mmCIF file of C-alpha atoms in Angstrom:
data_model
loop_
_atom_site.group_PDB
_atom_site.id
_atom_site.type_symbol
_atom_site.label_atom_id
_atom_site.label_comp_id
_atom_site.label_asym_id
_atom_site.label_seq_id
_atom_site.Cartn_x
_atom_site.Cartn_y
_atom_site.Cartn_z
ATOM 1 C CA UNK A 982 -11.108 1.021 -23.376
ATOM 2 C CA UNK A 983 -14.663 1.223 -22.296
ATOM 3 C CA UNK A 984 -15.885 2.018 -18.817
ATOM 4 C CA UNK A 985 -16.598 -1.371 -16.716
ATOM 5 C CA UNK A 986 -20.429 -1.952 -15.416
ATOM 6 C CA UNK A 987 -18.481 -2.254 -11.967
ATOM 7 C CA UNK A 988 -18.637 1.437 -11.488
ATOM 8 C CA UNK A 989 -22.181 2.970 -11.286
ATOM 9 C CA UNK A 990 -22.760 6.853 -11.739
ATOM 10 C CA UNK A 991 -23.491 8.890 -9.258
ATOM 11 C CA UNK A 992 -23.889 11.998 -7.731
ATOM 12 C CA UNK A 993 -21.682 14.278 -5.010
ATOM 13 C CA UNK A 994 -25.067 14.597 -3.425
ATOM 14 C CA UNK A 995 -25.301 10.499 -2.905
ATOM 15 C CA UNK A 996 -21.727 10.751 -0.929
ATOM 16 C CA UNK A 997 -22.399 10.401 3.093
ATOM 17 C CA UNK A 998 -20.238 13.375 4.225
ATOM 18 C CA UNK A 999 -18.592 15.004 1.089
ATOM 19 C CA UNK A 1000 -19.521 18.447 2.150
ATOM 20 C CA UNK A 1001 -17.828 18.057 5.617
ATOM 21 C CA UNK A 1002 -14.343 16.556 4.179
ATOM 22 C CA UNK A 1003 -11.705 19.236 3.870
ATOM 23 C CA UNK A 1004 -10.366 18.409 0.689
ATOM 24 C CA UNK A 1005 -7.373 20.356 0.729
ATOM 25 C CA UNK A 1006 -5.100 17.627 2.019
ATOM 26 C CA UNK A 1007 -6.578 15.314 -0.972
ATOM 27 C CA UNK A 1008 -5.967 18.284 -3.304
ATOM 28 C CA UNK A 1009 -2.010 18.510 -2.119
ATOM 29 C CA UNK A 1010 -1.731 14.716 -2.243
ATOM 30 C CA UNK A 1011 -3.458 14.110 -6.088
ATOM 31 C CA UNK A 1012 -1.042 17.360 -6.709
ATOM 32 C CA UNK A 1013 2.082 15.308 -6.341
ATOM 33 C CA UNK A 1014 0.901 12.745 -8.918
ATOM 34 C CA UNK A 1015 -0.172 15.376 -11.224
ATOM 35 C CA UNK A 1016 3.893 16.459 -11.356
ATOM 36 C CA UNK A 1017 4.732 12.690 -11.594
ATOM 37 C CA UNK A 1018 2.647 11.948 -14.674
ATOM 38 C CA UNK A 1019 4.166 13.591 -17.407
ATOM 39 C CA UNK A 1020 7.463 11.687 -16.166
ATOM 40 C CA UNK A 1021 5.963 8.369 -16.580
ATOM 41 C CA UNK A 1022 2.508 7.979 -17.078
ATOM 42 C CA UNK A 1023 0.278 5.827 -15.050
ATOM 43 C CA UNK A 1024 -1.007 2.455 -16.475
ATOM 44 C CA UNK A 1025 -4.651 2.459 -17.204
ATOM 45 C CA UNK A 1026 -6.442 -0.066 -14.831
ATOM 46 C CA UNK A 1027 -8.884 -2.490 -16.443
ATOM 47 C CA UNK A 1028 -11.794 -0.871 -15.130
ATOM 48 C CA UNK A 1029 -11.414 1.696 -17.783
ATOM 49 C CA UNK A 1030 -10.267 5.064 -16.060
ATOM 50 C CA UNK A 1031 -8.272 6.239 -18.938
ATOM 51 C CA UNK A 1032 -5.024 8.043 -17.888
ATOM 52 C CA UNK A 1033 -5.352 10.461 -20.399
ATOM 53 C CA UNK A 1034 -8.169 11.835 -19.312
ATOM 54 C CA UNK A 1035 -6.683 12.836 -16.339
ATOM 55 C CA UNK A 1036 -4.857 15.509 -18.330
ATOM 56 C CA UNK A 1037 -7.135 18.500 -17.779
ATOM 57 C CA UNK A 1038 -7.222 17.880 -13.768
ATOM 58 C CA UNK A 1039 -2.908 17.765 -13.444
ATOM 59 C CA UNK A 1040 -2.777 20.741 -15.492
ATOM 60 C CA UNK A 1041 -4.920 22.335 -13.223
ATOM 61 C CA UNK A 1042 -3.401 21.249 -9.865
ATOM 62 C CA UNK A 1043 0.278 21.552 -11.119
ATOM 63 C CA UNK A 1044 -0.784 25.292 -11.841
ATOM 64 C CA UNK A 1045 -2.783 25.661 -8.360
ATOM 65 C CA UNK A 1046 -0.268 24.962 -5.270
ATOM 66 C CA UNK A 1047 -3.021 26.081 -2.107
ATOM 67 C CA UNK A 1048 -6.539 26.625 -3.056
ATOM 68 C CA UNK A 1049 -8.713 27.367 -0.508
ATOM 69 C CA UNK A 1050 -11.083 24.590 1.329
ATOM 70 C CA UNK A 1051 -13.912 25.527 -1.196
ATOM 71 C CA UNK A 1052 -11.342 25.682 -3.942
ATOM 72 C CA UNK A 1053 -10.051 22.255 -3.356
ATOM 73 C CA UNK A 1054 -13.806 20.797 -2.894
ATOM 74 C CA UNK A 1055 -14.954 22.569 -6.584
ATOM 75 C CA UNK A 1056 -11.909 21.490 -7.994
ATOM 76 C CA UNK A 1057 -12.751 17.670 -7.748
ATOM 77 C CA UNK A 1058 -16.183 18.601 -8.657
ATOM 78 C CA UNK A 1059 -15.667 20.299 -11.734
ATOM 79 C CA UNK A 1060 -13.061 17.639 -13.166
ATOM 80 C CA UNK A 1061 -14.903 14.586 -11.795
ATOM 81 C CA UNK A 1062 -18.193 12.865 -11.353
ATOM 82 C CA UNK A 1063 -18.496 9.833 -8.388
ATOM 83 C CA UNK A 1064 -19.252 6.255 -9.637
ATOM 84 C CA UNK A 1065 -19.771 3.770 -7.129
ATOM 85 C CA UNK A 1066 -17.480 0.457 -6.927
ATOM 86 C CA UNK A 1067 -19.499 -2.406 -7.068
ATOM 87 C CA UNK A 1068 -17.677 -5.197 -4.971
ATOM 88 C CA UNK A 1069 -16.961 -8.414 -6.838
ATOM 89 C CA UNK A 1070 -19.475 -10.269 -3.793
ATOM 90 C CA UNK A 1071 -22.034 -7.747 -4.040
ATOM 91 C CA UNK A 1072 -21.690 -7.055 -0.393
ATOM 92 C CA UNK A 1073 -19.758 -4.283 0.674
ATOM 93 C CA UNK A 1074 -16.389 -3.328 0.347
ATOM 94 C CA UNK A 1075 -12.728 -3.350 2.852
ATOM 95 C CA UNK A 1076 -10.556 -1.094 3.963
ATOM 96 C CA UNK A 1077 -7.179 -1.837 6.016
ATOM 97 C CA UNK A 1078 -4.693 -0.334 7.231
ATOM 98 C CA UNK A 1079 -0.969 0.571 6.749
ATOM 99 C CA UNK A 1080 1.933 2.405 7.979
ATOM 100 C CA UNK A 1081 5.714 3.378 8.412
ATOM 101 C CA UNK A 1082 7.700 1.816 11.163
ATOM 102 C CA UNK A 1083 10.097 4.095 13.118
ATOM 103 C CA UNK A 1084 12.367 1.884 15.013
ATOM 104 C CA UNK A 1085 15.724 2.109 16.225
ATOM 105 C CA UNK A 1086 18.933 0.495 14.134
ATOM 106 C CA UNK A 1087 22.371 0.199 13.558
ATOM 107 C CA UNK A 1088 24.406 1.057 10.592
ATOM 108 C CA UNK A 1089 26.879 -1.748 12.048
ATOM 109 C CA UNK A 1090 26.132 -4.819 13.825
ATOM 110 C CA UNK A 1091 26.522 -4.922 17.445
ATOM 111 C CA UNK A 1092 25.741 -7.489 20.278
ATOM 112 C CA UNK A 1093 21.999 -5.543 20.605
ATOM 113 C CA UNK A 1094 21.495 -4.845 17.026
ATOM 114 C CA UNK A 1095 21.593 -8.762 15.121
ATOM 115 C CA UNK A 1096 18.794 -8.554 12.876
ATOM 116 C CA UNK A 1097 19.664 -7.076 9.253
ATOM 117 C CA UNK A 1098 17.559 -5.560 6.705
ATOM 118 C CA UNK A 1099 18.953 -6.492 3.512
ATOM 119 C CA UNK A 1100 19.420 -5.238 -0.092
ATOM 120 C CA UNK A 1101 18.543 -6.890 -3.315
ATOM 121 C CA UNK A 1102 21.019 -9.646 -4.065
ATOM 122 C CA UNK A 1103 22.789 -9.296 -7.153
ATOM 123 C CA UNK A 1104 21.343 -13.031 -8.164
ATOM 124 C CA UNK A 1105 17.957 -11.949 -8.044
ATOM 125 C CA UNK A 1106 16.430 -11.761 -11.309
ATOM 126 C CA UNK A 1107 12.727 -10.898 -12.418
ATOM 127 C CA UNK A 1108 10.782 -13.873 -13.940
ATOM 128 C CA UNK A 1109 7.698 -13.959 -16.026
ATOM 129 C CA UNK A 1110 6.445 -16.427 -18.859
ATOM 130 C CA UNK A 1111 9.220 -15.298 -21.242
ATOM 131 C CA UNK A 1112 11.902 -16.333 -18.842
ATOM 132 C CA UNK A 1113 9.883 -18.876 -16.655
ATOM 133 C CA UNK A 1114 11.240 -22.651 -16.715
ATOM 134 C CA UNK A 1115 8.783 -25.408 -16.989
ATOM 135 C CA UNK A 1116 7.465 -26.391 -13.859
ATOM 136 C CA UNK A 1117 8.267 -23.117 -11.883
ATOM 137 C CA UNK A 1118 5.489 -21.807 -10.159
ATOM 138 C CA UNK A 1119 3.707 -19.530 -12.563
ATOM 139 C CA UNK A 1120 2.643 -17.298 -9.264
ATOM 140 C CA UNK A 1121 6.487 -16.691 -8.951
ATOM 141 C CA UNK A 1122 7.702 -12.994 -9.695
ATOM 142 C CA UNK A 1123 11.223 -13.299 -9.105
ATOM 143 C CA UNK A 1124 13.818 -16.299 -9.133
ATOM 144 C CA UNK A 1125 17.288 -17.026 -8.179
ATOM 145 C CA UNK A 1126 19.892 -16.956 -11.216
ATOM 146 C CA UNK A 1127 22.205 -20.333 -11.613
ATOM 147 C CA UNK A 1128 24.338 -21.170 -14.008
ATOM 148 C CA UNK A 1129 21.501 -24.115 -14.832
ATOM 149 C CA UNK A 1130 19.087 -21.516 -15.502
ATOM 150 C CA UNK A 1131 16.391 -19.839 -13.246
ATOM 151 C CA UNK A 1132 15.080 -21.423 -10.224
ATOM 152 C CA UNK A 1133 13.124 -20.766 -7.311
ATOM 153 C CA UNK A 1134 14.871 -18.064 -4.525
ATOM 154 C CA UNK A 1135 15.521 -18.948 -0.939
ATOM 155 C CA UNK A 1136 12.711 -18.447 1.243
ATOM 156 C CA UNK A 1137 12.630 -16.477 4.747
ATOM 157 C CA UNK A 1138 13.426 -20.060 6.532
ATOM 158 C CA UNK A 1139 16.725 -20.389 4.627
ATOM 159 C CA UNK A 1140 17.764 -16.434 4.185
ATOM 160 C CA UNK A 1141 17.494 -16.304 8.289
ATOM 161 C CA UNK A 1142 19.235 -19.004 8.561
ATOM 162 C CA UNK A 1143 22.132 -17.551 6.612
ATOM 163 C CA UNK A 1144 21.499 -18.591 2.779
ATOM 164 C CA UNK A 1145 22.946 -15.186 1.716
ATOM 165 C CA UNK A 1146 25.443 -14.637 4.397
ATOM 166 C CA UNK A 1147 28.416 -12.644 3.473
ATOM 167 C CA UNK A 1148 27.404 -11.093 0.453
ATOM 168 C CA UNK A 1149 27.688 -7.842 2.165
ATOM 169 C CA UNK A 1150 23.502 -7.092 1.628
ATOM 170 C CA UNK A 1151 22.874 -5.747 5.406
ATOM 171 C CA UNK A 1152 21.711 -1.905 4.720
ATOM 172 C CA UNK A 1153 20.796 -1.664 8.542
ATOM 173 C CA UNK A 1154 20.838 -3.473 11.857
ATOM 174 C CA UNK A 1155 17.414 -4.230 14.087
ATOM 175 C CA UNK A 1156 17.195 -5.525 17.808
ATOM 176 C CA UNK A 1157 14.375 -7.478 17.144
ATOM 177 C CA UNK A 1158 13.374 -10.201 14.433
ATOM 178 C CA UNK A 1159 9.719 -9.035 15.046
ATOM 179 C CA UNK A 1160 10.295 -5.456 14.206
ATOM 180 C CA UNK A 1161 12.077 -6.608 11.329
ATOM 181 C CA UNK A 1162 8.860 -8.698 10.122
ATOM 182 C CA UNK A 1163 6.879 -5.889 10.259
ATOM 183 C CA UNK A 1164 8.459 -3.698 8.544
ATOM 184 C CA UNK A 1165 9.001 -6.373 5.902
ATOM 185 C CA UNK A 1166 4.919 -6.250 6.079
ATOM 186 C CA UNK A 1167 4.459 -2.804 5.404
ATOM 187 C CA UNK A 1168 7.400 -2.190 2.731
ATOM 188 C CA UNK A 1169 9.043 0.804 4.552
ATOM 189 C CA UNK A 1170 10.371 1.987 7.366
ATOM 190 C CA UNK A 1171 11.869 5.010 9.062
ATOM 191 C CA UNK A 1172 15.205 4.205 10.817
ATOM 192 C CA UNK A 1173 16.433 5.979 14.060
ATOM 193 C CA UNK A 1174 19.836 5.415 13.664
ATOM 194 C CA UNK A 1175 22.308 5.213 16.713
ATOM 195 C CA UNK A 1176 24.986 7.104 14.980
ATOM 196 C CA UNK A 1177 22.076 10.243 15.090
ATOM 197 C CA UNK A 1178 20.505 10.161 11.481
ATOM 198 C CA UNK A 1179 17.001 9.592 10.497
ATOM 199 C CA UNK A 1180 17.455 7.093 7.645
ATOM 200 C CA UNK A 1181 14.443 5.052 5.545
ATOM 201 C CA UNK A 1182 13.858 1.885 3.547
ATOM 202 C CA UNK A 1183 11.695 0.940 1.129
ATOM 203 C CA UNK A 1184 10.678 -2.010 -1.095
ATOM 204 C CA UNK A 1185 13.302 -3.133 -3.757
ATOM 205 C CA UNK A 1186 12.292 -6.555 -4.239
ATOM 206 C CA UNK A 1187 11.260 -9.716 -2.972
ATOM 207 C CA UNK A 1188 11.808 -13.874 -2.812
ATOM 208 C CA UNK A 1189 8.792 -13.917 -4.575
ATOM 209 C CA UNK A 1190 6.861 -16.820 -2.456
ATOM 210 C CA UNK A 1191 3.374 -16.288 -1.495
ATOM 211 C CA UNK A 1192 2.661 -14.491 1.723
ATOM 212 C CA UNK A 1193 1.658 -15.739 4.620
ATOM 213 C CA UNK A 1194 0.193 -13.620 7.116
ATOM 214 C CA UNK A 1195 1.125 -14.616 10.865
ATOM 215 C CA UNK A 1196 -2.301 -14.130 12.501
ATOM 216 C CA UNK A 1197 -4.157 -16.194 9.785
ATOM 217 C CA UNK A 1198 -1.466 -19.021 11.031
ATOM 218 C CA UNK A 1199 -2.276 -18.332 14.881
ATOM 219 C CA UNK A 1200 -5.961 -18.482 14.246
ATOM 220 C CA UNK A 1201 -5.922 -21.954 12.985
ATOM 221 C CA UNK A 1202 -3.575 -22.969 15.530
ATOM 222 C CA UNK A 1203 -6.220 -21.570 18.091
ATOM 223 C CA UNK A 1204 -3.773 -19.540 19.740
ATOM 224 C CA UNK A 1205 -5.902 -16.082 18.918
ATOM 225 C CA UNK A 1206 -9.345 -15.992 17.729
ATOM 226 C CA UNK A 1207 -9.757 -14.481 14.011
ATOM 227 C CA UNK A 1208 -12.030 -11.390 15.120
ATOM 228 C CA UNK A 1209 -8.987 -10.421 17.589
ATOM 229 C CA UNK A 1210 -6.304 -10.529 15.366
ATOM 230 C CA UNK A 1211 -4.861 -7.102 14.625
ATOM 231 C CA UNK A 1212 -1.303 -6.296 14.589
ATOM 232 C CA UNK A 1213 -1.016 -5.548 18.351
ATOM 233 C CA UNK A 1214 -2.451 -8.798 19.560
ATOM 234 C CA UNK A 1215 -0.054 -10.748 17.013
ATOM 235 C CA UNK A 1216 2.955 -8.651 18.549
ATOM 236 C CA UNK A 1217 1.737 -9.664 22.258
ATOM 237 C CA UNK A 1218 1.384 -13.074 21.317
ATOM 238 C CA UNK A 1219 5.174 -12.852 20.144
ATOM 239 C CA UNK A 1220 6.583 -11.041 22.866
ATOM 240 C CA UNK A 1221 4.492 -14.058 25.332
ATOM 241 C CA UNK A 1222 6.131 -16.617 23.108
ATOM 242 C CA UNK A 1223 9.493 -15.765 22.070
ATOM 243 C CA UNK A 1224 10.912 -19.162 21.248
ATOM 244 C CA UNK A 1225 8.192 -19.599 18.815
ATOM 245 C CA UNK A 1226 8.875 -16.513 16.898
ATOM 246 C CA UNK A 1227 10.666 -18.344 14.404
ATOM 247 C CA UNK A 1228 8.099 -21.095 13.692
ATOM 248 C CA UNK A 1229 5.405 -18.602 12.939
ATOM 249 C CA UNK A 1230 7.523 -16.546 11.106
ATOM 250 C CA UNK A 1231 9.184 -18.914 8.675
ATOM 251 C CA UNK A 1232 5.531 -20.437 7.286
ATOM 252 C CA UNK A 1233 5.234 -17.019 5.553
ATOM 253 C CA UNK A 1234 8.262 -18.077 3.073
ATOM 254 C CA UNK A 1235 8.093 -14.503 1.303
ATOM 255 C CA UNK A 1236 11.058 -12.259 2.337
ATOM 256 C CA UNK A 1237 11.232 -8.336 1.280
ATOM 257 C CA UNK A 1238 14.403 -6.600 -0.109
ATOM 258 C CA UNK A 1239 15.120 -3.132 0.743
ATOM 259 C CA UNK A 1240 16.914 0.262 -1.056
ATOM 260 C CA UNK A 1241 17.673 3.151 0.986
ATOM 261 C CA UNK A 1242 15.607 6.561 0.585
ATOM 262 C CA UNK A 1243 15.796 9.868 1.574
ATOM 263 C CA UNK A 1244 13.511 11.614 4.242
ATOM 264 C CA UNK A 1245 13.055 14.720 2.366
ATOM 265 C CA UNK A 1246 9.456 15.429 4.166
ATOM 266 C CA UNK A 1247 9.105 14.318 7.737
ATOM 267 C CA UNK A 1248 5.156 15.047 7.439
ATOM 268 C CA UNK A 1249 5.118 12.543 4.486
ATOM 269 C CA UNK A 1250 5.340 8.479 4.086
ATOM 270 C CA UNK A 1251 7.988 7.013 1.431
ATOM 271 C CA UNK A 1252 7.559 6.949 -2.190
ATOM 272 C CA UNK A 1253 5.281 4.110 -3.072
ATOM 273 C CA UNK A 1254 4.413 2.131 -5.907
ATOM 274 C CA UNK A 1255 2.623 5.648 -7.906
ATOM 275 C CA UNK A 1256 6.268 6.786 -7.269
ATOM 276 C CA UNK A 1257 4.935 9.946 -4.928
ATOM 277 C CA UNK A 1258 5.507 10.425 -1.324
ATOM 278 C CA UNK A 1259 2.156 8.989 0.402
ATOM 279 C CA UNK A 1260 0.130 11.300 2.451
ATOM 280 C CA UNK A 1261 -0.958 10.725 5.552
ATOM 281 C CA UNK A 1262 -4.726 9.810 5.646
ATOM 282 C CA UNK A 1263 -5.120 10.621 2.269
ATOM 283 C CA UNK A 1264 -3.302 8.065 0.393
ATOM 284 C CA UNK A 1265 -4.763 4.806 -0.442
ATOM 285 C CA UNK A 1266 -3.328 1.682 -1.943
ATOM 286 C CA UNK A 1267 -5.594 -0.357 -4.607
ATOM 287 C CA UNK A 1268 -5.697 -3.366 -6.849
ATOM 288 C CA UNK A 1269 -3.337 -1.734 -9.533
ATOM 289 C CA UNK A 1270 -4.621 -4.235 -12.410
ATOM 290 C CA UNK A 1271 -8.156 -2.530 -12.321
ATOM 291 C CA UNK A 1272 -7.177 1.026 -11.037
ATOM 292 C CA UNK A 1273 -5.466 3.653 -12.370
ATOM 293 C CA UNK A 1274 -3.200 5.542 -10.164
ATOM 294 C CA UNK A 1275 -3.748 9.048 -9.390
ATOM 295 C CA UNK A 1276 -7.593 8.117 -9.371
ATOM 296 C CA UNK A 1277 -9.484 9.945 -6.183
ATOM 297 C CA UNK A 1278 -11.664 7.304 -4.199
ATOM 298 C CA UNK A 1279 -14.162 8.628 -1.835
ATOM 299 C CA UNK A 1280 -14.661 6.423 0.995
ATOM 300 C CA UNK A 1281 -17.328 5.491 3.401
ATOM 301 C CA UNK A 1282 -16.607 3.356 6.021
ATOM 302 C CA UNK A 1283 -18.832 4.678 9.200
ATOM 303 C CA UNK A 1284 -17.903 2.060 11.686
ATOM 304 C CA UNK A 1285 -14.015 3.471 11.245
ATOM 305 C CA UNK A 1286 -13.505 5.418 13.794
ATOM 306 C CA UNK A 1287 -9.615 5.094 14.726
ATOM 307 C CA UNK A 1288 -8.016 8.050 12.873
ATOM 308 C CA UNK A 1289 -9.769 10.806 14.326
ATOM 309 C CA UNK A 1290 -12.730 9.243 16.681
ATOM 310 C CA UNK A 1291 -15.453 10.186 13.811
ATOM 311 C CA UNK A 1292 -16.793 7.806 11.013
ATOM 312 C CA UNK A 1293 -14.171 7.564 8.071
ATOM 313 C CA UNK A 1294 -15.865 9.570 5.421
ATOM 314 C CA UNK A 1295 -12.839 10.762 3.221
ATOM 315 C CA UNK A 1296 -11.723 11.697 -0.158
ATOM 316 C CA UNK A 1297 -8.387 9.857 -0.658
ATOM 317 C CA UNK A 1298 -5.846 9.004 -3.790
ATOM 318 C CA UNK A 1299 -4.779 5.580 -5.130
ATOM 319 C CA UNK A 1300 -1.003 6.102 -4.438
ATOM 320 C CA UNK A 1301 0.249 2.448 -3.957
ATOM 321 C CA UNK A 1302 -0.937 -1.242 -4.138
ATOM 322 C CA UNK A 1303 -0.077 -4.578 -2.669
ATOM 323 C CA UNK A 1304 -0.138 -8.073 -3.476
ATOM 324 C CA UNK A 1305 -3.416 -8.353 -0.571
ATOM 325 C CA UNK A 1306 -4.999 -5.853 -2.201
ATOM 326 C CA UNK A 1307 -7.316 -7.486 -4.884
ATOM 327 C CA UNK A 1308 -10.960 -6.681 -5.833
ATOM 328 C CA UNK A 1309 -12.363 -3.272 -6.799
ATOM 329 C CA UNK A 1310 -13.444 -2.177 -3.642
ATOM 330 C CA UNK A 1311 -10.556 -2.752 -1.608
ATOM 331 C CA UNK A 1312 -8.102 -0.568 -0.209
ATOM 332 C CA UNK A 1313 -5.471 -0.026 2.361
ATOM 333 C CA UNK A 1314 -5.293 2.845 4.118
ATOM 334 C CA UNK A 1315 -1.909 4.644 4.957
ATOM 335 C CA UNK A 1316 -1.812 5.817 8.412
ATOM 336 C CA UNK A 1317 1.222 7.564 8.919
ATOM 337 C CA UNK A 1318 4.995 7.032 10.373
ATOM 338 C CA UNK A 1319 6.162 5.959 13.372
ATOM 339 C CA UNK A 1320 3.715 4.376 16.504
ATOM 340 C CA UNK A 1321 1.163 6.329 16.983
ATOM 341 C CA UNK A 1322 0.176 5.689 13.329
ATOM 342 C CA UNK A 1323 1.372 1.812 14.250
ATOM 343 C CA UNK A 1324 -1.873 1.614 16.872
ATOM 344 C CA UNK A 1325 -4.436 3.074 13.670
ATOM 345 C CA UNK A 1326 -3.018 0.683 11.233
ATOM 346 C CA UNK A 1327 -3.263 -1.931 13.028
ATOM 347 C CA UNK A 1328 -6.813 -2.153 14.199
ATOM 348 C CA UNK A 1329 -8.490 -1.088 10.487
ATOM 349 C CA UNK A 1330 -10.531 -3.788 9.325
ATOM 350 C CA UNK A 1331 -13.859 -2.369 8.024
ATOM 351 C CA UNK A 1332 -16.586 -2.407 5.663
ATOM 352 C CA UNK A 1333 -16.372 0.405 3.276
ATOM 353 C CA UNK A 1334 -18.183 2.140 -0.017
ATOM 354 C CA UNK A 1335 -15.796 3.307 -2.651
ATOM 355 C CA UNK A 1336 -16.485 5.578 -4.706
ATOM 356 C CA UNK A 1337 -14.387 6.621 -7.721
ATOM 357 C CA UNK A 1338 -14.000 10.073 -9.177
ATOM 358 C CA UNK A 1339 -13.952 9.447 -12.596
ATOM 359 C CA UNK A 1340 -12.974 11.755 -14.710
ATOM 360 C CA UNK A 1341 -16.353 13.869 -16.547
ATOM 361 C CA UNK A 1342 -15.203 13.178 -20.059
ATOM 362 C CA UNK A 1343 -15.440 9.481 -19.646
ATOM 363 C CA UNK A 1344 -18.869 9.431 -17.953
ATOM 364 C CA UNK A 1345 -20.464 11.639 -20.561
ATOM 365 C CA UNK A 1346 -20.744 8.989 -23.372
ATOM 366 C CA UNK A 1347 -20.664 5.332 -23.165
ATOM 367 C CA UNK A 1348 -20.287 3.374 -26.135
ATOM 368 C CA UNK A 1349 -23.817 1.908 -27.115
ATOM 369 C CA UNK A 1350 -25.498 4.290 -24.734
ATOM 370 C CA UNK A 1351 -26.888 7.757 -25.488
ATOM 371 C CA UNK A 1352 -25.060 10.873 -23.770
ATOM 372 C CA UNK A 1353 -25.471 10.769 -20.428
ATOM 373 C CA UNK A 1354 -25.789 13.946 -17.577
ATOM 374 C CA UNK A 1355 -23.391 14.104 -14.806
ATOM 375 C CA UNK A 1356 -24.875 15.689 -12.124
ATOM 376 C CA UNK A 1357 -23.519 17.463 -9.055
#
C-alpha cells in the first residue's frame, strides 16, 4: 500500500519542542503495543503506514524495558521519521480530551443507587452488509435479533424506560443518571464499590444509533453558548435543571453496553481499542480507518495548557479510537482516571498540528519517486 500524500515528510528539527519532551513515557506506552503486536497484528490504516514496518522497532522495544531519557529519544529518532499530517480542510488539526470517570457504585440496587450500567444483551447482534435487511439504516453496526430477522435495537429512551428490564444485565448501580451518561460517553469507568472493591467497566457494544451530544443540543436550544460548551458547563446545566435531564439525554439515541474488567495497575487506564492499557497523557485516540494503531504522533497544540500549564507538545501513541474521531489530523487525548483527569479532559478543544512518526523504511522510497533522504 503506498503512503498517502496526506503525510508530508519533515525532520525532527521541524517539530516544535521535540528536544524538550520526555520521551520515556511515550516509549513505555509504545512498548505495551509492542507486546500486543505479535498476538494480533494491528490493521494498516488507509494512509499506508504499514503495520509490518514496525517490526524492528517493536522487537527492540520488547528487549529494552526502561531506557534513559536520551535513550528513549534516540529510539524514536532511529526507527522513525516525522511526517506532517495534512488536515482535510487545509487548516489546523483538532484535539479533544477523554478520561476514565471514577464514581461510587453499588453491586445491587438500593434506594440511593438506582441507575444501572448494563452488559451486552443476548439479542444484540453485529450487523453489516452481509446480514443487513433491506431498508435498514446503513450506519447501524448493531441490531436486535428477532424471529422475523434483524431490526434496529432499542434506543436510549426505550432502554431507560425499561425495554431490557428483567434480563439480569445490571453490572453495577449508580446514584446519578448524568454520571452514567458521561461514562457512556467515555466508554469506561472505575467504580468505587460500596463493598470496598475497586472495579472497572469498559465498552462492550452499543445499540448502534448515531451519537448526539448534549452540548450541541443545549447550544441549539440557546441554553449554553457553543463556545462555552464543556463537560463542566453541561454538568452544571443538568444540576440546575434536573427535571429536563431525560428530555435532553434521550435525544442521544445511542446507548452503550459494558463488560467488567480488572484494575491491574491503578496508574494506567482501561484496555482500549488497541488492546493495551491507556497511558495518561501519552495515549491518543485516532481515526482507525486512516491510521495504524501503535503509530507515534508528535502533537503540537500551543494553546492547550490544561495538562501541565505549558503549551502541549508531546509524543503520543495511537491506542484508541472513537466514533467522533474522524479525519487524518484529529485526536482525542487520554487525560487519565478520576475527577482531576476529568477537569482536564472536559476543557480540551484546541487546534493542533499532528506529526506521524513513520517507520523509516516507508519513507526511504516511494513508488514513482527517487530515493529520499530522511534527515534527523
